[in-house]
XYZ file of N, CA and C in Angstrom:
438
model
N 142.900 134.535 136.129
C 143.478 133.782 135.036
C 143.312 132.280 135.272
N 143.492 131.968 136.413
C 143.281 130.675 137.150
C 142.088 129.978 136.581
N 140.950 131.067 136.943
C 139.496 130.335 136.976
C 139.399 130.600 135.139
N 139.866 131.195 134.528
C 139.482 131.442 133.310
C 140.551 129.707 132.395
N 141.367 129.357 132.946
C 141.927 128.601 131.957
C 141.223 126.844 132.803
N 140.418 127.030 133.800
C 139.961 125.759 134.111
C 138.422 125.644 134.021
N 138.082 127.056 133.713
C 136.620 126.893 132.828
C 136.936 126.610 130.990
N 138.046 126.936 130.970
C 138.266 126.676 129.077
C 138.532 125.007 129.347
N 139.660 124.814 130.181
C 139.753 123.301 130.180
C 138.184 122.023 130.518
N 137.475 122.972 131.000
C 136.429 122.066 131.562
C 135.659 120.851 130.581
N 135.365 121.069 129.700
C 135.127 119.951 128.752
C 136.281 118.872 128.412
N 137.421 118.903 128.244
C 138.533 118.180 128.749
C 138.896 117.750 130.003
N 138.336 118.172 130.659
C 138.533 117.290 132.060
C 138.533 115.990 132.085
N 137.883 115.258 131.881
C 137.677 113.488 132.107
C 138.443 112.817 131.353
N 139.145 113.782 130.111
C 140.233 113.689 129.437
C 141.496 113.567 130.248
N 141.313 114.449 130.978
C 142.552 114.745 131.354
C 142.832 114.274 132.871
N 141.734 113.706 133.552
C 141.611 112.763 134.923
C 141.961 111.330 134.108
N 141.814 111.311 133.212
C 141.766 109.211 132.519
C 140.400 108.502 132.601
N 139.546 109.501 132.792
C 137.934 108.875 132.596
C 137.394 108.811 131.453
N 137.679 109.318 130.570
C 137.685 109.155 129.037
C 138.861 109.253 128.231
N 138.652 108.155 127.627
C 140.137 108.015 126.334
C 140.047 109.245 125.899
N 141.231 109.772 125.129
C 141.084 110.557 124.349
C 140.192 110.498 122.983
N 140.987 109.350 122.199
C 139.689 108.981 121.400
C 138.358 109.204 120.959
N 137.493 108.693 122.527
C 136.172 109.015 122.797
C 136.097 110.283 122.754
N 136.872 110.999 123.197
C 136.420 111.963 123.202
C 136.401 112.887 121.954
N 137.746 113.017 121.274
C 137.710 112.990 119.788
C 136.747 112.723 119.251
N 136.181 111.257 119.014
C 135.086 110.983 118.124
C 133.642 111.643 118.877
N 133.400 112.350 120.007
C 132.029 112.900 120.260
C 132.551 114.574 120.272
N 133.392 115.144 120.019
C 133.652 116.273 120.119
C 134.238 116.919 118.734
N 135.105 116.094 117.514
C 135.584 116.281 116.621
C 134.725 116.187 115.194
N 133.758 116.683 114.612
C 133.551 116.153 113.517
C 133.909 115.320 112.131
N 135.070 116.000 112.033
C 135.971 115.079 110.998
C 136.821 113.747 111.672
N 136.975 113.471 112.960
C 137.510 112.733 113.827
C 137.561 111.047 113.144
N 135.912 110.505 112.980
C 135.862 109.668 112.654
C 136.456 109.291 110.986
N 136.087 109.917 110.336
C 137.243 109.674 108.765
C 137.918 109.949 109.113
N 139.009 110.568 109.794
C 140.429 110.899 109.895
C 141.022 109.105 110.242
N 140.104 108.929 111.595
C 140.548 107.086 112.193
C 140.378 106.051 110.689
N 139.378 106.543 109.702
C 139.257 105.342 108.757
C 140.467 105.411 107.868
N 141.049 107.047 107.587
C 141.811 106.816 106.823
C 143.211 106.379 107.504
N 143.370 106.298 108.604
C 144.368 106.451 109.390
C 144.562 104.253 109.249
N 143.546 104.355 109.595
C 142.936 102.410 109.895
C 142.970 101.251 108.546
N 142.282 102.267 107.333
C 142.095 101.446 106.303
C 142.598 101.897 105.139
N 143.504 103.199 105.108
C 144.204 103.533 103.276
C 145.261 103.287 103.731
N 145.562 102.736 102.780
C 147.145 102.086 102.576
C 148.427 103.166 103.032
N 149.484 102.849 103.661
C 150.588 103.431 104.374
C 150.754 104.391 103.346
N 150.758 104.309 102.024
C 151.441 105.411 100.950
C 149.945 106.350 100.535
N 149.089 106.373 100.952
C 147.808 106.981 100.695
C 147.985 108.449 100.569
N 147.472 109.119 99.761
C 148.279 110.219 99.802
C 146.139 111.420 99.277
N 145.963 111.801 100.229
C 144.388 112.471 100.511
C 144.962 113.892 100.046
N 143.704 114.540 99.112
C 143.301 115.847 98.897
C 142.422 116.163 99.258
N 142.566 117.468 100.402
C 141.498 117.372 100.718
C 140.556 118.649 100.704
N 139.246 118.699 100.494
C 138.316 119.600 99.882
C 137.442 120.744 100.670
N 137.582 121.482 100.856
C 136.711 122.424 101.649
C 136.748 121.770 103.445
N 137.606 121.208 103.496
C 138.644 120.748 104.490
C 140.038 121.238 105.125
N 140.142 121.782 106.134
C 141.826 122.141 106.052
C 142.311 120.973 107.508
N 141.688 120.876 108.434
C 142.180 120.018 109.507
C 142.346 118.471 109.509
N 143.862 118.831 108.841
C 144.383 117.310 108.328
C 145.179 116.834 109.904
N 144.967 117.509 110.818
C 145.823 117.420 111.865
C 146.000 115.693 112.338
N 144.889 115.171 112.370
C 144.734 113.749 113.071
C 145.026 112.808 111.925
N 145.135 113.178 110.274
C 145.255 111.823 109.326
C 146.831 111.626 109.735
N 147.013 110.463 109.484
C 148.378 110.031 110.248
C 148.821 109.173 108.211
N 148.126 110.020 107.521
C 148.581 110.355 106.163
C 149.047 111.202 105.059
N 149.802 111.381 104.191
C 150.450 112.578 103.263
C 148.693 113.233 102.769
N 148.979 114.521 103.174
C 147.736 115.160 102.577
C 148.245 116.339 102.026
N 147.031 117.087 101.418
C 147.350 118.455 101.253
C 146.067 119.209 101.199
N 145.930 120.298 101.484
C 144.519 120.954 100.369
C 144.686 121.351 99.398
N 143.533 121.264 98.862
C 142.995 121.173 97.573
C 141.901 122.613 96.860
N 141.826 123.321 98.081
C 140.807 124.609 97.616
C 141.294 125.182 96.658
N 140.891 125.828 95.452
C 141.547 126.843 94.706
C 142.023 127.919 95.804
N 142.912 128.468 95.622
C 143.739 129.553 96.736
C 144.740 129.269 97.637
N 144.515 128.177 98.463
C 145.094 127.196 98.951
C 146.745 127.306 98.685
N 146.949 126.896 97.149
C 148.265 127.077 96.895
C 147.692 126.646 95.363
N 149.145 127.175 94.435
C 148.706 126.786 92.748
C 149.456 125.657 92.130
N 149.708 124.722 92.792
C 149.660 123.289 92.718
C 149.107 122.683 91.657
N 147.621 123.367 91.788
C 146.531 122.192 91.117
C 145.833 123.040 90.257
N 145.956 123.297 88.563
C 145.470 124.140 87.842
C 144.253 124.066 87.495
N 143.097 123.847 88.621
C 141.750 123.319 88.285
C 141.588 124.310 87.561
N 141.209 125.463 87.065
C 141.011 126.374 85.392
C 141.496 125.624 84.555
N 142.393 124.814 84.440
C 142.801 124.460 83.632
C 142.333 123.216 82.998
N 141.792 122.215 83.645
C 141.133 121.021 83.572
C 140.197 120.839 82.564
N 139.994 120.299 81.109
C 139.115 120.105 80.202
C 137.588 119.236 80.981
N 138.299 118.502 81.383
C 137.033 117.272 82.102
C 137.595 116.684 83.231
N 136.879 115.549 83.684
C 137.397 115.067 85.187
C 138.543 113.881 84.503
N 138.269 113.560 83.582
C 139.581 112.226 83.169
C 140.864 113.734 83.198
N 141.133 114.241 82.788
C 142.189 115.206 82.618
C 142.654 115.510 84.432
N 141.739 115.398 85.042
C 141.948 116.096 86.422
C 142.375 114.804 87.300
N 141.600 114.020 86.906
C 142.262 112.770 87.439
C 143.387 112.145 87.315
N 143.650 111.947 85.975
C 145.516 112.142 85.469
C 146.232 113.324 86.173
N 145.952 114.232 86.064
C 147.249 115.048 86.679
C 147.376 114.862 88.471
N 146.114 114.413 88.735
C 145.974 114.568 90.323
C 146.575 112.759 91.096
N 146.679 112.099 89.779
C 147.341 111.062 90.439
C 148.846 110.764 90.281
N 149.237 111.197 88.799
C 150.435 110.877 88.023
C 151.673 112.525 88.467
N 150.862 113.627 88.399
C 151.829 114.778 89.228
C 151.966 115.286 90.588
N 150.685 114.798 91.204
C 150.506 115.135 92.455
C 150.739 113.757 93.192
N 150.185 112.504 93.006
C 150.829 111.511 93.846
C 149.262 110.805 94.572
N 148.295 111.927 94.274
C 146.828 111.550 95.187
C 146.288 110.064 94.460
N 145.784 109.895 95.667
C 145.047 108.313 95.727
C 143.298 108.634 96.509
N 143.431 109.501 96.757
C 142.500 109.800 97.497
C 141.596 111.161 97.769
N 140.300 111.823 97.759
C 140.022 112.482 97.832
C 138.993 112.878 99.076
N 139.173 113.280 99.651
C 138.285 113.576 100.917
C 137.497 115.024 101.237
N 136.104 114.844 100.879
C 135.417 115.983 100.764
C 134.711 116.360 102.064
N 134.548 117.729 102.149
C 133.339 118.047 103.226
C 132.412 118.188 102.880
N 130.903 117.796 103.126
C 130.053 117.943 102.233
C 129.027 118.811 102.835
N 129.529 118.739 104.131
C 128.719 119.762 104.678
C 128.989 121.461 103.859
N 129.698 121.444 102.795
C 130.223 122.895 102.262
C 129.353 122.861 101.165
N 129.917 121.654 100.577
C 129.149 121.205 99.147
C 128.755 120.026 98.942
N 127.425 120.018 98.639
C 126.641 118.015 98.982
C 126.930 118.006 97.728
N 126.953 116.560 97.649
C 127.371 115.705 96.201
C 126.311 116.251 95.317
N 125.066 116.107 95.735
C 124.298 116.549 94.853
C 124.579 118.095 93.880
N 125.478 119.010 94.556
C 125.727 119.807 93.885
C 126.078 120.127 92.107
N 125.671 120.752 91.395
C 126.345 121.414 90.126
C 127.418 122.310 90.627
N 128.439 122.072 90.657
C 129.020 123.957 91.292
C 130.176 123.960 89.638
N 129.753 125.086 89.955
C 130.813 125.689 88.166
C 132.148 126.129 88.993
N 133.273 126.502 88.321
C 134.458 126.784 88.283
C 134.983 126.225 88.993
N 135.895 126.287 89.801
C 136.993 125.384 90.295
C 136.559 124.065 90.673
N 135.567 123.794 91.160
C 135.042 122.239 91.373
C 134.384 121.479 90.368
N 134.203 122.050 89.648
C 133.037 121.585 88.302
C 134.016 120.207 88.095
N 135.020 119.730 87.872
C 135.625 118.536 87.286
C 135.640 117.226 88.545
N 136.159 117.958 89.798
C 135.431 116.978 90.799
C 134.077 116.565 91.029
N 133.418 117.492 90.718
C 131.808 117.287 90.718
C 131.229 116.542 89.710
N 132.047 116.366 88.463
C 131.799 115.782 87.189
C 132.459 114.054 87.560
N 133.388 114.074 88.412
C 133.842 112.581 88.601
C 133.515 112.339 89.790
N 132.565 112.893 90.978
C 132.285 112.251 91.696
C 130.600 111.611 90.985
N 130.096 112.316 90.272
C 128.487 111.698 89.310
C 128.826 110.798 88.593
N 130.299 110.410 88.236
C 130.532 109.340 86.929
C 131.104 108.338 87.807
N 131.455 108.522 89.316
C 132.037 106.912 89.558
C 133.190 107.125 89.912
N 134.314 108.041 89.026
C 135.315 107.452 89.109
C 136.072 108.194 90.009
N 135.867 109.211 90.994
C 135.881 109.507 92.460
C 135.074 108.341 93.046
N 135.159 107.501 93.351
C 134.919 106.261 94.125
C 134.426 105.710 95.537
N 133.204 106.296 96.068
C 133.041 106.654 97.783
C 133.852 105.430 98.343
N 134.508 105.202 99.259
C 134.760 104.218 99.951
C 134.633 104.517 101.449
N 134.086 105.515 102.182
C 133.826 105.796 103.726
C 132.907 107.059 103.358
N 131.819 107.283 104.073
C 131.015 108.266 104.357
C 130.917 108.698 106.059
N 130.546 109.368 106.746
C 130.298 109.888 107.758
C 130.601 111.279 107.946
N 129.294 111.789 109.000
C 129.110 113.033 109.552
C 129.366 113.910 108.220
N 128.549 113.924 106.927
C 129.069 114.513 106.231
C 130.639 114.803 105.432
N 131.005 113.843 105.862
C 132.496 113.826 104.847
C 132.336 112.300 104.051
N 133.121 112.633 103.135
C 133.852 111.303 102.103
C 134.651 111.152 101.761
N 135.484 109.856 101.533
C 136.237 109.907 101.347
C 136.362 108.743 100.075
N 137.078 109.526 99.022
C 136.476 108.960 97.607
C 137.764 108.335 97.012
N 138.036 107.304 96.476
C 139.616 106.575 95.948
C 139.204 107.383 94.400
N 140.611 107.392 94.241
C 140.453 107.999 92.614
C 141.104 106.967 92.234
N 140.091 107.067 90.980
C 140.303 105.575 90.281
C 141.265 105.422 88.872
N 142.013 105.163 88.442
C 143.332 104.801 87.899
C 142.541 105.598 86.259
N 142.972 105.520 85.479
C 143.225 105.929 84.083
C 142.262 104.703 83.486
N 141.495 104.560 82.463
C 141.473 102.930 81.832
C 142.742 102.610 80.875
């Protein structure tokens, strides 16, 4: 048991001697690591992230939730006429400022029909808003009503 929990620890080691920050190590071992620090660094204290084919909100040191259909029924994406409709309810009932996608699931370039079709429709028009990219994630400001 011995040798089995200090071969699991072994990549944490230098972690755990003080030869590497944690941090560092985070950002070469974590994929989502680095947007988690931007949103953590640069969205505002009340920032409030949905997040997309994403569930490891563990490190945003911000109000999140997911956002998958299934997830929870929160968010009546069937229900959504267009992305202005989805954007109103997702800022004014839900509280979001922010949207943070994986894209490694689904690249922007995507068409995808049913439950994403209205995010996919406002991230092509703008008004999902990129403001950080890396390792395949984004993280997009949703942009107010006109």
């Amino acid at each position: 048991a011995l040798l089995i929990g200090v071969l699991m620890a072994g990549p944490a080691w230098p972690v755990v001697t003080g030869r590497v920050h944690a941090h560092d190590y985070l950002r070469s071992t974590l994929d989502i690591y680095p947007i988690c620090e931007y949103a953590n660094e640069c969205l505002p204290e009340d920032a409030r992230l949905l997040l997309i084919h994403e569930v490891r909100g563990f490190y945003l040191e911000r109000d999140y939730l997911w956002g998958n259909e299934g997830h929870h029924a929160a968010i009546p994406w069937s229900g959504f006429r267009d992305e202005v409709e989805m954007r109103r309810y997702l800022r004014q009932e839900l509280g979001v400022t922010h949207v943070l996608v994986n894209h490694r699931i689904q690249p922007r370039e995507a068409r995808p029909e049913g439950w994403e079709r209205t995010l996919w429709e406002a991230i092509r028009a703008g008004t999902l808003e990129p403001v950080m990219e890396e390792r395949g994630y984004c993280v997009y400001a949703v942009q107010p009503q006109e």
